[in-house]
Coordinates of C-alpha atoms and ligand atoms in Angstrom, one line a residue:
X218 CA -5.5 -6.3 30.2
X219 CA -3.8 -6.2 27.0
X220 CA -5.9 -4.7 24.3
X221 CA -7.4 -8.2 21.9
X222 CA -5.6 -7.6 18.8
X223 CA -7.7 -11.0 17.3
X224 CA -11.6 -9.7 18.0
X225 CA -12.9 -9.9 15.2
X226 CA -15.9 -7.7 15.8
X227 CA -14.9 -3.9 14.6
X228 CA -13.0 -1.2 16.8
X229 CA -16.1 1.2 17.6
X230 CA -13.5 3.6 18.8
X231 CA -16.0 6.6 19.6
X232 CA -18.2 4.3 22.0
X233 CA -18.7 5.8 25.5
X234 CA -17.6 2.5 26.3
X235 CA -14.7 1.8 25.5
X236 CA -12.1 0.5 27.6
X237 CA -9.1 2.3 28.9
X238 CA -6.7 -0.1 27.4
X239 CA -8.0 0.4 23.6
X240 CA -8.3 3.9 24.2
X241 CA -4.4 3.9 25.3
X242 CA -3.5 2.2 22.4
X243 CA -5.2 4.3 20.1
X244 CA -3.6 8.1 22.4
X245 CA -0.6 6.2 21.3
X246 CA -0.9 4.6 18.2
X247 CA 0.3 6.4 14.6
X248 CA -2.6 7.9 12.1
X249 CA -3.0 6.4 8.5
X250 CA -2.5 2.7 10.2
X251 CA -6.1 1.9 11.4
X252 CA -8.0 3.9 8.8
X253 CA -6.6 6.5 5.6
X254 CA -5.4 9.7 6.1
X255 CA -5.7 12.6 3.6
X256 CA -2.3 12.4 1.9
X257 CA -3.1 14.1 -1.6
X258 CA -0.3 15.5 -1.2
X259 CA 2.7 13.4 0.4
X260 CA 6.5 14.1 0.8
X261 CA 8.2 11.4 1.9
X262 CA 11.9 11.7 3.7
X263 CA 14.8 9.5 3.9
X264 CA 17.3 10.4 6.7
X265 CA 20.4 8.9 7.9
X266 CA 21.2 9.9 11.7
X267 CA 25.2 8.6 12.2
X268 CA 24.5 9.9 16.4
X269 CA 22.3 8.4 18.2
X270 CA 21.5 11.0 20.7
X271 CA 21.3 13.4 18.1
X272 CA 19.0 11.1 16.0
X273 CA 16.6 10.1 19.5
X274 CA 16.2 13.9 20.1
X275 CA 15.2 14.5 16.5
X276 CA 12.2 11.7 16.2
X277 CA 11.6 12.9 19.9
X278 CA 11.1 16.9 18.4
X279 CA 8.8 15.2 15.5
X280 CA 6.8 13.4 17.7
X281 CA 5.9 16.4 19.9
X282 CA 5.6 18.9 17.7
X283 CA 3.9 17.5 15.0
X284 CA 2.3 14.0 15.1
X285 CA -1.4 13.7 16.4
X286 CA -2.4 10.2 17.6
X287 CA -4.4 7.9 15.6
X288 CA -7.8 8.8 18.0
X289 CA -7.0 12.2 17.2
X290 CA -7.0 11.3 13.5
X291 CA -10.1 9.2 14.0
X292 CA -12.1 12.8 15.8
X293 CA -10.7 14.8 12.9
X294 CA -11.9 12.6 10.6
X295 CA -15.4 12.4 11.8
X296 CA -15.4 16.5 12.5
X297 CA -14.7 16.5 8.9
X298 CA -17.3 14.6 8.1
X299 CA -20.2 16.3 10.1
X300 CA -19.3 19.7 10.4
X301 CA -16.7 19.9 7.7
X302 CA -14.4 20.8 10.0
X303 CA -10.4 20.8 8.5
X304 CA -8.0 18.5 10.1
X305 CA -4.6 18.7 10.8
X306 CA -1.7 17.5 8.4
X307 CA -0.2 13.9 8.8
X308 CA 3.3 13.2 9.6
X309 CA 3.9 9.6 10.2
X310 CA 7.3 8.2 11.1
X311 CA 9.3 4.9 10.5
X312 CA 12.2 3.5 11.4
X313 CA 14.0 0.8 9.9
X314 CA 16.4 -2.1 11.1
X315 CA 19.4 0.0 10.9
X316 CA 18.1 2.7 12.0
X317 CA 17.0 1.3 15.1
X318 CA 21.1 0.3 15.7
X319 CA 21.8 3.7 15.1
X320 CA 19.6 5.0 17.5
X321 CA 21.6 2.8 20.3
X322 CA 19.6 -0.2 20.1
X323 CA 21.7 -3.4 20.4
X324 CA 21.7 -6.2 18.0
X325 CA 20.3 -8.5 20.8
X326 CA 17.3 -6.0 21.6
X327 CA 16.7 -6.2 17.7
X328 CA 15.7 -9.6 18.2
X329 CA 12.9 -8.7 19.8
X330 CA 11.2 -7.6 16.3
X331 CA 9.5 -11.3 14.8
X332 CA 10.0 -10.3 11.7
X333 CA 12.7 -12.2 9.7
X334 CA 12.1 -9.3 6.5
X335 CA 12.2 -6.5 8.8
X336 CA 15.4 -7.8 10.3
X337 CA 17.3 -8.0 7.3
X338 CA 16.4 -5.0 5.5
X339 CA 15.3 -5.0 1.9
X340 CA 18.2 -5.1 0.4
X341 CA 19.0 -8.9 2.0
X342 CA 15.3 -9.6 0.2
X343 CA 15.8 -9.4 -3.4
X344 CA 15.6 -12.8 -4.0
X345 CA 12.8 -13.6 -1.9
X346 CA 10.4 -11.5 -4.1
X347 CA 12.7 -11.8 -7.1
X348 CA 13.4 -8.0 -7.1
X349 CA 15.9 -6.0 -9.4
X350 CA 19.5 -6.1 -7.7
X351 CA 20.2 -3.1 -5.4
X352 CA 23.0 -1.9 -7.9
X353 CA 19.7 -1.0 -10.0
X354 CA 17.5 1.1 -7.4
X355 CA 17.6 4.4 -7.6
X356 CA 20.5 5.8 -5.5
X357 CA 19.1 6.9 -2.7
X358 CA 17.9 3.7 -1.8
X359 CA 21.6 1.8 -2.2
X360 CA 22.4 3.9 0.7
X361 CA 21.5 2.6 4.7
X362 CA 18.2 4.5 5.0
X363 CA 17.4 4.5 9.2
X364 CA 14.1 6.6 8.5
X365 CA 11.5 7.9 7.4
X366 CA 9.1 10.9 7.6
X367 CA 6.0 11.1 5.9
X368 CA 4.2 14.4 5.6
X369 CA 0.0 14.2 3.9
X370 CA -2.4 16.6 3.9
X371 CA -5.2 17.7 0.8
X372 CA -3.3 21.1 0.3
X373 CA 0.4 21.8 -1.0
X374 CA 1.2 24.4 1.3
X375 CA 0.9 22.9 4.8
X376 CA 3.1 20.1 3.4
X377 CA 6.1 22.2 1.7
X378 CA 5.9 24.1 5.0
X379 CA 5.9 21.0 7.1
X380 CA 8.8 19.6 5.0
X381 CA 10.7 22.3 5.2
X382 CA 10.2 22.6 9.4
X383 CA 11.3 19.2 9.2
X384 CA 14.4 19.0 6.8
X385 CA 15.1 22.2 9.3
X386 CA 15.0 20.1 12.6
X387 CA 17.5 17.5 11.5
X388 CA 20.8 17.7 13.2
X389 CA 24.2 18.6 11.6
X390 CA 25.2 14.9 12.3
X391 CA 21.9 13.2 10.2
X392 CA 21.6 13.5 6.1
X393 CA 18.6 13.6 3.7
X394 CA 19.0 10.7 1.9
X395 CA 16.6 11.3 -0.6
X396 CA 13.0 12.4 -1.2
X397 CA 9.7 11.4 -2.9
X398 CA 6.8 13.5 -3.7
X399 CA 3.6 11.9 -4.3
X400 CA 0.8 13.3 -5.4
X401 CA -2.8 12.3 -6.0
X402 CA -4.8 11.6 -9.0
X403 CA -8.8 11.5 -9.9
X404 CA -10.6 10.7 -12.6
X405 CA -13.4 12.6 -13.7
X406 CA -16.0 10.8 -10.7
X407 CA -13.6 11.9 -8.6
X408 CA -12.1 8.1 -7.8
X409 CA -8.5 7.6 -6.7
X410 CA -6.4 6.4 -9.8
X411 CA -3.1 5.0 -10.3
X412 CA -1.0 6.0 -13.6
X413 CA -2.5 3.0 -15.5
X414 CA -6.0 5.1 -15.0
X415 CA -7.5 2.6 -13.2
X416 CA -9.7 3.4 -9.8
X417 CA -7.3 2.7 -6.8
X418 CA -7.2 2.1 -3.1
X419 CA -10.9 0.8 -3.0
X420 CA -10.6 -2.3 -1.1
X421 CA -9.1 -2.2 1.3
X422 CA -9.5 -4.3 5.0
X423 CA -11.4 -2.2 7.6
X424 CA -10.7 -2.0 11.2
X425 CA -13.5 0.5 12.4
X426 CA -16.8 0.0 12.8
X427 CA -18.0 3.2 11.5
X428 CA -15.9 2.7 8.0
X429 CA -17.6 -1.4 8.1
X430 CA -20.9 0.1 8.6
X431 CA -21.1 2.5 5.1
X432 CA -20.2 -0.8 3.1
X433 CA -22.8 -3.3 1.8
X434 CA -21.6 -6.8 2.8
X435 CA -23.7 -9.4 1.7
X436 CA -21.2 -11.5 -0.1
X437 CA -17.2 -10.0 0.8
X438 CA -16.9 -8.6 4.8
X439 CA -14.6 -6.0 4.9
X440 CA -14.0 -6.0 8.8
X441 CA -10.6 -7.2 10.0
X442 CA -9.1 -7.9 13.5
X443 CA -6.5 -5.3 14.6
X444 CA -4.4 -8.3 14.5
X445 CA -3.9 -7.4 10.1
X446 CA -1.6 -4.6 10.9
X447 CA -0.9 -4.2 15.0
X448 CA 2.0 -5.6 16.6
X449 CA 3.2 -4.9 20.4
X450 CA 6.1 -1.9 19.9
X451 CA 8.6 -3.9 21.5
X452 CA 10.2 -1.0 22.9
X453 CA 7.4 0.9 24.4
X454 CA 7.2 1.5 27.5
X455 CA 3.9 -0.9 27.8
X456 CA 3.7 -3.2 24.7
X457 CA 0.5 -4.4 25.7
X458 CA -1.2 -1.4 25.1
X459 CA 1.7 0.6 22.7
X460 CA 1.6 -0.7 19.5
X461 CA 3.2 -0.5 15.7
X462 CA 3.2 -1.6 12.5
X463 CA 5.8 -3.0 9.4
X464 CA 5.9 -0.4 6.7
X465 CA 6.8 -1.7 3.4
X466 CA 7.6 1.2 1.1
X467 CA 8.6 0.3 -2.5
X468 CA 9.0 2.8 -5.3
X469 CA 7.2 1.3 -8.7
X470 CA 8.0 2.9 -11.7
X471 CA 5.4 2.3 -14.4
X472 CA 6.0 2.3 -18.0
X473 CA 2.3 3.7 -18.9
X474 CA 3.0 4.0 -22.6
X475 CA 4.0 -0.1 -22.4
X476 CA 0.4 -1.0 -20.8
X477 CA -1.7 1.0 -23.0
X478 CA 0.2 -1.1 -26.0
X479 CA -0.2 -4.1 -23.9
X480 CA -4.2 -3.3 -23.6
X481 CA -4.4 -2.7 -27.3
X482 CA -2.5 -5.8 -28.4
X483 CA -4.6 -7.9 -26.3
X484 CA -8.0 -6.6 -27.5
X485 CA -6.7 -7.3 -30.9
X486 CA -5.3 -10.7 -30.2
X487 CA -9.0 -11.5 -29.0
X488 CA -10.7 -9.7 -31.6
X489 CA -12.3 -7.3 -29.0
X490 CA -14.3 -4.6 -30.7
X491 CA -15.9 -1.5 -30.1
X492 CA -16.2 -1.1 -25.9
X493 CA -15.7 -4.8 -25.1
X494 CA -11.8 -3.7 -25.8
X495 CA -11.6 -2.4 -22.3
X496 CA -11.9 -5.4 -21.2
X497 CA -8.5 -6.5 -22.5
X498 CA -7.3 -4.0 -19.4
X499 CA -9.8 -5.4 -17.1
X500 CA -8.3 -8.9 -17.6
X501 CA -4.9 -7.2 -16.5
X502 CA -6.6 -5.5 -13.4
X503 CA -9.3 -7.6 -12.6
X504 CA -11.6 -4.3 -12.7
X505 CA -12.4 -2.0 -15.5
X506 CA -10.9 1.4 -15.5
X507 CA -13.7 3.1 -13.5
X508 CA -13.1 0.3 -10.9
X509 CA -16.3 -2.4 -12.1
X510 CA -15.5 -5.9 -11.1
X511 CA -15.3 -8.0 -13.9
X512 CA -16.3 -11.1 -12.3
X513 CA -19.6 -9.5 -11.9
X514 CA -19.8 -7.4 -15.3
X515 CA -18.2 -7.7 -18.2
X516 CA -18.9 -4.0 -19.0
X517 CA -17.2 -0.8 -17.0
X518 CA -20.4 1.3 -15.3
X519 CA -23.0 1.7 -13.0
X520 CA -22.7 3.6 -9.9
X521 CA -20.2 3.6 -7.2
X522 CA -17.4 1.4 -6.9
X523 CA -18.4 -1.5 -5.8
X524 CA -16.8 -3.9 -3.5
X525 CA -19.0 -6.4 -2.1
X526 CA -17.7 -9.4 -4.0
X527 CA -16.1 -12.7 -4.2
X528 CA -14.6 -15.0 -7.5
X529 CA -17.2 -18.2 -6.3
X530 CA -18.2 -19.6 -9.5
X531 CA -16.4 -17.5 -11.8
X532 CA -13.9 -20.4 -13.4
X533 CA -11.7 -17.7 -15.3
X534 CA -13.7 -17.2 -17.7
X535 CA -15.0 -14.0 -16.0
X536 CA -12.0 -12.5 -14.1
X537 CA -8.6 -14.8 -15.0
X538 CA -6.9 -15.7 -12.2
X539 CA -3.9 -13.9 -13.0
X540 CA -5.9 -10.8 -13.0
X541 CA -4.3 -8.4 -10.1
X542 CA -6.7 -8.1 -7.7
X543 CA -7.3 -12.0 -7.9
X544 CA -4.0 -12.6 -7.0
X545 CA -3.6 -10.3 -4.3
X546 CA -6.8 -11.2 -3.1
X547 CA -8.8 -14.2 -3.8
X548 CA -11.1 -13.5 -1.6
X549 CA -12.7 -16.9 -0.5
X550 CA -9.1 -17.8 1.5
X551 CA -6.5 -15.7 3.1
X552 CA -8.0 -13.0 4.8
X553 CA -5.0 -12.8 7.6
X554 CA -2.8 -12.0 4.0
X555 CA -4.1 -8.5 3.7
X556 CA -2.3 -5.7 4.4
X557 CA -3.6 -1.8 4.7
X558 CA -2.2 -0.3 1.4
X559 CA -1.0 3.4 2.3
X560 CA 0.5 3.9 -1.1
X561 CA 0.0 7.4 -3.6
X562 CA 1.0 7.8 -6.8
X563 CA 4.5 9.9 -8.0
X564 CA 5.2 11.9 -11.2
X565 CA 3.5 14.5 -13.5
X566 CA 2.2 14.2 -16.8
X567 CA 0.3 16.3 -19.2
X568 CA -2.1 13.9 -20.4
X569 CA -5.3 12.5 -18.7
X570 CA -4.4 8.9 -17.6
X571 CA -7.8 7.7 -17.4
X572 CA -9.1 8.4 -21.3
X573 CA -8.4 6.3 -24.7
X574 CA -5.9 8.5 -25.9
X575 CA -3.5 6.7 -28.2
X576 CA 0.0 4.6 -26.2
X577 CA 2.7 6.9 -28.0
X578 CA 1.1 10.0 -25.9
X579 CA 2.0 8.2 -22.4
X580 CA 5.1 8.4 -20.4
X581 CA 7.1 5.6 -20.4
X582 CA 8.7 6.2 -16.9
X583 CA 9.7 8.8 -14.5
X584 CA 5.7 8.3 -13.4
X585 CA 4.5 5.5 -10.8
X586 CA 3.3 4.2 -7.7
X587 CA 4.8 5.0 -4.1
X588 CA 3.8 1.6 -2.5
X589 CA 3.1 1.5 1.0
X590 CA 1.2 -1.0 3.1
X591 CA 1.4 -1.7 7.1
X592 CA 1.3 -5.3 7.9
X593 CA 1.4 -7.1 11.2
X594 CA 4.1 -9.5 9.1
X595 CA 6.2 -8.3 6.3
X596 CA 7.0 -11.9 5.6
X597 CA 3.7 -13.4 5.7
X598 CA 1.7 -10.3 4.1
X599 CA 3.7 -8.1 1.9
X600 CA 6.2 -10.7 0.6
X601 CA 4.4 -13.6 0.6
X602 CA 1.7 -11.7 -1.9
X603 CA 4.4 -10.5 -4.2
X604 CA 5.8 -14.3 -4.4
X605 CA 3.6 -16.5 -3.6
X606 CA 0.4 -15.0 -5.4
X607 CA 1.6 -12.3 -7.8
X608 CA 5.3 -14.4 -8.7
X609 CA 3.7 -17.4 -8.9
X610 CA 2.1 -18.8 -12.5
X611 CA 0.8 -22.0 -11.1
X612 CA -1.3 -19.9 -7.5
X613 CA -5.2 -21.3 -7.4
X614 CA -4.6 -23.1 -10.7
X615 CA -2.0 -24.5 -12.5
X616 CA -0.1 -22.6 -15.7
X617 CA -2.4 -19.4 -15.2
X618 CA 0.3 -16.7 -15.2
X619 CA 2.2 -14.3 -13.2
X620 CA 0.4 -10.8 -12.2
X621 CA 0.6 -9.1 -15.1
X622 CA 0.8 -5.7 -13.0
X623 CA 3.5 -6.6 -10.4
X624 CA 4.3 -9.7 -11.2
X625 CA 8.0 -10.0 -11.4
X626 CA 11.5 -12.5 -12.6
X627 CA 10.9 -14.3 -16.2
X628 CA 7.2 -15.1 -17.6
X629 CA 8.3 -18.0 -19.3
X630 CA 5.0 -20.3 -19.6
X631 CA 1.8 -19.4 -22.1
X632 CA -1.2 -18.2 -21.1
X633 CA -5.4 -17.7 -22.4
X634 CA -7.6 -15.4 -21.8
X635 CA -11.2 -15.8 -22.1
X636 CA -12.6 -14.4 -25.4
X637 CA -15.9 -13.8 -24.5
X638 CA -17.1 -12.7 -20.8
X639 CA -18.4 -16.2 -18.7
X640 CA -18.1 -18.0 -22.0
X641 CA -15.7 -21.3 -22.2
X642 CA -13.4 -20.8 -25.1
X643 CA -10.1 -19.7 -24.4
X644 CA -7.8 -17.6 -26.5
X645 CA -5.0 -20.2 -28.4
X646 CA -1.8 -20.0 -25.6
X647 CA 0.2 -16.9 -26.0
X648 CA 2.7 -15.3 -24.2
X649 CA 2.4 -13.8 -20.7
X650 CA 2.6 -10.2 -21.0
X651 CA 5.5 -8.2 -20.5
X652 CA 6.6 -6.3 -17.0
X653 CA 5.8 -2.7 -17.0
X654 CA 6.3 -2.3 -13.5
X655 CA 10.0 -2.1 -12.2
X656 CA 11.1 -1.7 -8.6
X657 CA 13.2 1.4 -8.2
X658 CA 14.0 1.0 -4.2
X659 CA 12.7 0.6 -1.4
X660 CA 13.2 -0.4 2.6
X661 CA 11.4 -2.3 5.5
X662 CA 10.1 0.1 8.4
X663 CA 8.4 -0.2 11.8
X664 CA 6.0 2.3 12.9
X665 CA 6.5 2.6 16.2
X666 CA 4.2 4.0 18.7
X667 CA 4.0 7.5 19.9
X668 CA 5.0 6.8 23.7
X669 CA 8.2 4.7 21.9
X670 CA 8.8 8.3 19.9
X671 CA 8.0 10.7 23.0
X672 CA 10.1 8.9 24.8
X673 CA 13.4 8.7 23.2
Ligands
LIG911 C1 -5.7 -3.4 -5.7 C2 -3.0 -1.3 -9.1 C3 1.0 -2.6 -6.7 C4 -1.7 -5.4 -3.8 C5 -5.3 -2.7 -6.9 C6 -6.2 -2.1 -7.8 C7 -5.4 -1.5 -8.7 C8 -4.1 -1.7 -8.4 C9 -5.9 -0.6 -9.9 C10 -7.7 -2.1 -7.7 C11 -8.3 -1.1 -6.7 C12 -8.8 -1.8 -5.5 O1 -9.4 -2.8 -5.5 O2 -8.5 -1.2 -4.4 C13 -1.6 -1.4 -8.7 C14 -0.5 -0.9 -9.4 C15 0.6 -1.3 -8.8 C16 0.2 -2.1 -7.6 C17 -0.6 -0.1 -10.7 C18 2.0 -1.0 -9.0 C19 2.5 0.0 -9.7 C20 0.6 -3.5 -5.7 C21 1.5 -4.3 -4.9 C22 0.8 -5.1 -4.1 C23 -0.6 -4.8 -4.4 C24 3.1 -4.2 -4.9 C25 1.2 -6.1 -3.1 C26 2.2 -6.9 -3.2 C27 -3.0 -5.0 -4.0 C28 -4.1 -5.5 -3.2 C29 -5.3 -5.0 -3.8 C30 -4.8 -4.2 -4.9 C31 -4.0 -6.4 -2.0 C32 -6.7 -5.1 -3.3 C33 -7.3 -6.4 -3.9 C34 -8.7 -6.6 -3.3 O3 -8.8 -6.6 -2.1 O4 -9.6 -6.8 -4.1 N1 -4.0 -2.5 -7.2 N2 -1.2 -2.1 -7.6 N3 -0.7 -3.9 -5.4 N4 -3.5 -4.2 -5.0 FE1 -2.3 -3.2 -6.4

C-alpha cells in the first residue's frame, strides 16, 4: 500500500501501530523535512561533480557515513526531550536539475520530476518571481550548482569537523562551488530571530502528532497532510514508500540599518509615540518584535509566542494586509500553499538586533537570511507566495501593497496604514516602503530519499 500522503490526521510516528509502509518511508526519508532539526549552527556546501561515477559514489559515501533517517531524527529528538539525551548532527543532501544530468540521469528520466521550477533551475525563474538578474547573484551562484550538503548541529565543532570530513570526501573530478555559514540568533527569551530582530520560524505547518498536540488550536490548526512537502522520489527504488522533497534555497541579504530607518519614518509619519512606535515594525511583519500578533494586540507582550490565530474580522485596521505574515499566510484560505521553512540566518554583527538602538549602528548588508523551505511544489508553494501574495499589491484587496519584507520588482502604487490599532482612519496615501531585502543567489533542489542516496 502506498503510504496516504493526503490524511489529514497527524503522523503519530512512535505508535506501536504503525504500519510497515509509513515506517519505510520514514527508515528512508531525510531529517529536517517532517519536523526541525537543530541547525544553530549550519554550513551549507555547493559542489559541482563534472563525473558521474565519481559524483554517485560521493553522495553514496555521504549517505552511509553520515545521514541518519528522519525516524532516527524523530527518536533523537524525543531522547532529547525526556532524558536529555544529545543527538547526532544533521547532514541533509540536495540535488538539483543539473545535477541530476550529471549524475547520468537522462533528460527523458528528468521528466519524471512534476515540477516545471525544479526543471528549469532558478536561473530560468527570475522573471517568474521578478528576481535580480543572475549577472547580480553572488558568484557562486552564476555557476551550475548540482548539490548541496547541509551540515546542523547546536555546537560549532561537530559541524567544522563534519565540513571538513566532507569537503575531504569530494573527488578530484567535483569543485566547491561555494559556501554559506549560517548561524543562529536569540533574543533575550531565548526566541529564534532573524536580522530585523523579529521572533522567527514560529509558525510553521506540523506533520506529527506529538509537535500538533503541545499547540493550543482553538482558532488556527497547525496539522498538515504529508502531502505539504512529500513527493514519490522518482528514482527510488520504491516510490511508493521512498519519498523527497523541493528545496528552495535563496540567499536574502538584508539591509538592517534600511528597516530600522524604515520603522522610524513610519512611526513618525503616523505620529506614533512612546511604545505604540513598535507598532510601525509590526505593520511591516505582522508581529511585534517578540513575535505578538498584532491582529490580536496592538501591544508586543505577554507570554509565549503565540500562534493560535486567524485575520477573521480584522479589516486592516489591525494587521494590514500587506503585513508579511498576512501575505504569506492568510490563514482563512490556502493551507495546501505552505511550505516547511528550513531557513537560518547568515552574518555577524556586534550589535544586539533585537533592542532600540539607533539605525546608523546597523549593518547595511553582508548580514541576512539563508532561506530554505521543502515543498511538495516549488511552483505552486514557494513561487506562487513570492508572486502571487508577497509581489502582488492588489492579493485579498485591491491597492494594499507589496510585502514590504520580501516583496520584490517596483512598488509603484500608494499605500495607508492604520493610525490607530482596530480604529478606521487611515494614514493619507503614501508611498510603499522601500526593498531592503535583495536576492543574492540561489538554486531549486530535490531531496531525495535515502534508499535513492544508498543506492547510487
Ligand atoms: C514568517 C521574516 C523571507 C514566508 C516570518 C516571520 C518573520 C519573517 C519575522 C514571523 C515568524 C513566524 O510567524 O514564524 C522574514 C524575513 C525574510 C523572510 C526577514 C527575508 C529576509 C520569507 C520568504 C518567504 C517567507 C522568502 C516565502 C516566499 C514566510 C511564511 C511565514 C513567515 C510562510 C509564516 C506565516 C504564518 O504562518 O503565519 N517571516 N521572512 N518568508 N515567512 Fe518570512
Amino acid at each position: 500500500m502506498p503510504v496516504d500522503l493526503n490524511n489529514a490526521l497527524p503522523l503519530a510516528w512512535d505508535s506501536a501501530t504503525l504500519d510497515a509502509d509509513t515506517k519505510a518511508m520514514l527508515d528512508n526519508l531525510q531529517p529536517n523535512i517532517l519536523r526541525a532539526h537543530v541547525r544553530e549552527h549550519l554550513s551549507v556546501l555547493f559542489v559541482r561533480f563534472n563525473d558521474a561515477a565519481e559524483g554517485r559514489a560521493f553522495l553514496r559515501h555521504v549517505a552511509t557515513t553520515w545521514m541518519k533517517s528522519a525516524r532516527e531524527h524523530l527518536k533523537e529528538a524525543r531522547d532529547f526531550a525526556g532524558r536529555g539525551r544529545r543527538g547526532t548532527p544533521y547532514v541533509g543532501v540536495g540535488i538539483s536539475k543539473a545535477g541530476y544530468r550529471d549524475l547520468g540521469h537522462s533528460v527523458e528520466q528528468v521528466r519524471a520530476f512534476g515540477d516545471q521550477a525544479f526543471r528549469d533551475g532558478m536561473k530560468r525563474r527570475v522573471a517568474e518571481v521578478e528576481d535580480p538578474p543572475v549577472e547580480q547573484w553572488d558568484r557562486a551562484y552564476q555557476r551550475e550548482i548540482h548539490a548541496v550538503v547541509l551540515i546542523g548541529d547546536d555546537r560549532p565543532g561537530p559541524v567544522a569537523t563534519l565540513r571538513d570530513e566532507i569537503i575531504g570526501a569530494l573527488p578530484a573530478s567535483a569543485r566547491l562551488l561555494g559556501e554559506e555559514t549560517g548561524r543562529g540568533m536569540r533574543n533575550p527569551a531565548g526566541d529564534g530571530i532573524e536580522h530585523f530582530g523579529y521572533v522567527d520560524g514560529r509558525s510553521q505547518p506540523l506533520f506529527l502528532k506529538d509537535e500538533v498536540d503541545r499547540e493550543p488550536r482553538k482558532r488556527w490548526d497547525p496539522a498538515f497532510p504529508l502531502a505539504n512537502v512529500l513527493v514519490p522520489d522518482p528514482f527510488a527504488p520504491d516510490p511508493r514508500r521512498h519519498h523527497g522533497s523541493y528545496l528552495v534555497f535563496r540567499k536574502l541579504e538584508q539591509n538592517v540599518r534600511a528597516f530600522k530607518e524604515i520603522e522610524e519614518r513610519l512611526a513618525d509619519d503616523l505620529g506614533l509615540k512612546g511604545e505604540d512606535r513598535h507598532r510601525a515594525g509590526a505593520m511591516l511583519v505582522g508581529r511585534f518584535k517578540d513575535g505578538t500578533p498584532l491582529t490580536g494586540k496592538g501591544k508586543a507582550g505577554g507570554g509565549p509566542v503565540a500562534n493560535d490565530f486567524t485575520f477573521e474580522g480584522d479589516d486592516g485596521s489591525k494587521c494590514p494586509f500587506s503585513g508579511h505574515i498576512r501575505k504569506t499566510n492568510p490563514r482563512s484560505f490556502g493551507r495546501e500553499v505552505l511550505m516547511a521553512r528550513r531557513g537560518q540566518t547568515y552574518g555577524r554583527r556586534g550589535d544586539q538586533p533585537w533592542d532600540d538602538a539607533p539605525p546608523e549602528t546597523r549593518p547595511s548588508g553582508g548580514v541576512g537570511l539563508l532561506f530554505m523551505a521543502f515543498n511538495s511544489s516549488l511552483v505552486d508553494q514557494f513561487e506562487f507566495t513570492q508572486r502571487s501574495w508577497a509581489g502582488n499589491p492588489d492579493f485579498e484587496n485591491p491597492g494594499t501593497g507589496h510585502d514590504p519584507v520580501i516583496g520584490q520588482g517596483e512598488r509603484a502604487i500608494k499605500v495607508t496604514f492604520p493610525k490607530v490599532w482596530g480604529k478606521p482612519g487611515q494614514s493619507p496615501p503614501q508611498a510603499q516602503v522601500a526593498q531592503t531585502v535583495t536576492m543574492k543567489g540561489g538554486e531549486y533542489f530535490f531531496a531525495p530519499s535515502l534508499a535513492y542516496l544508498r543506492g547510487l
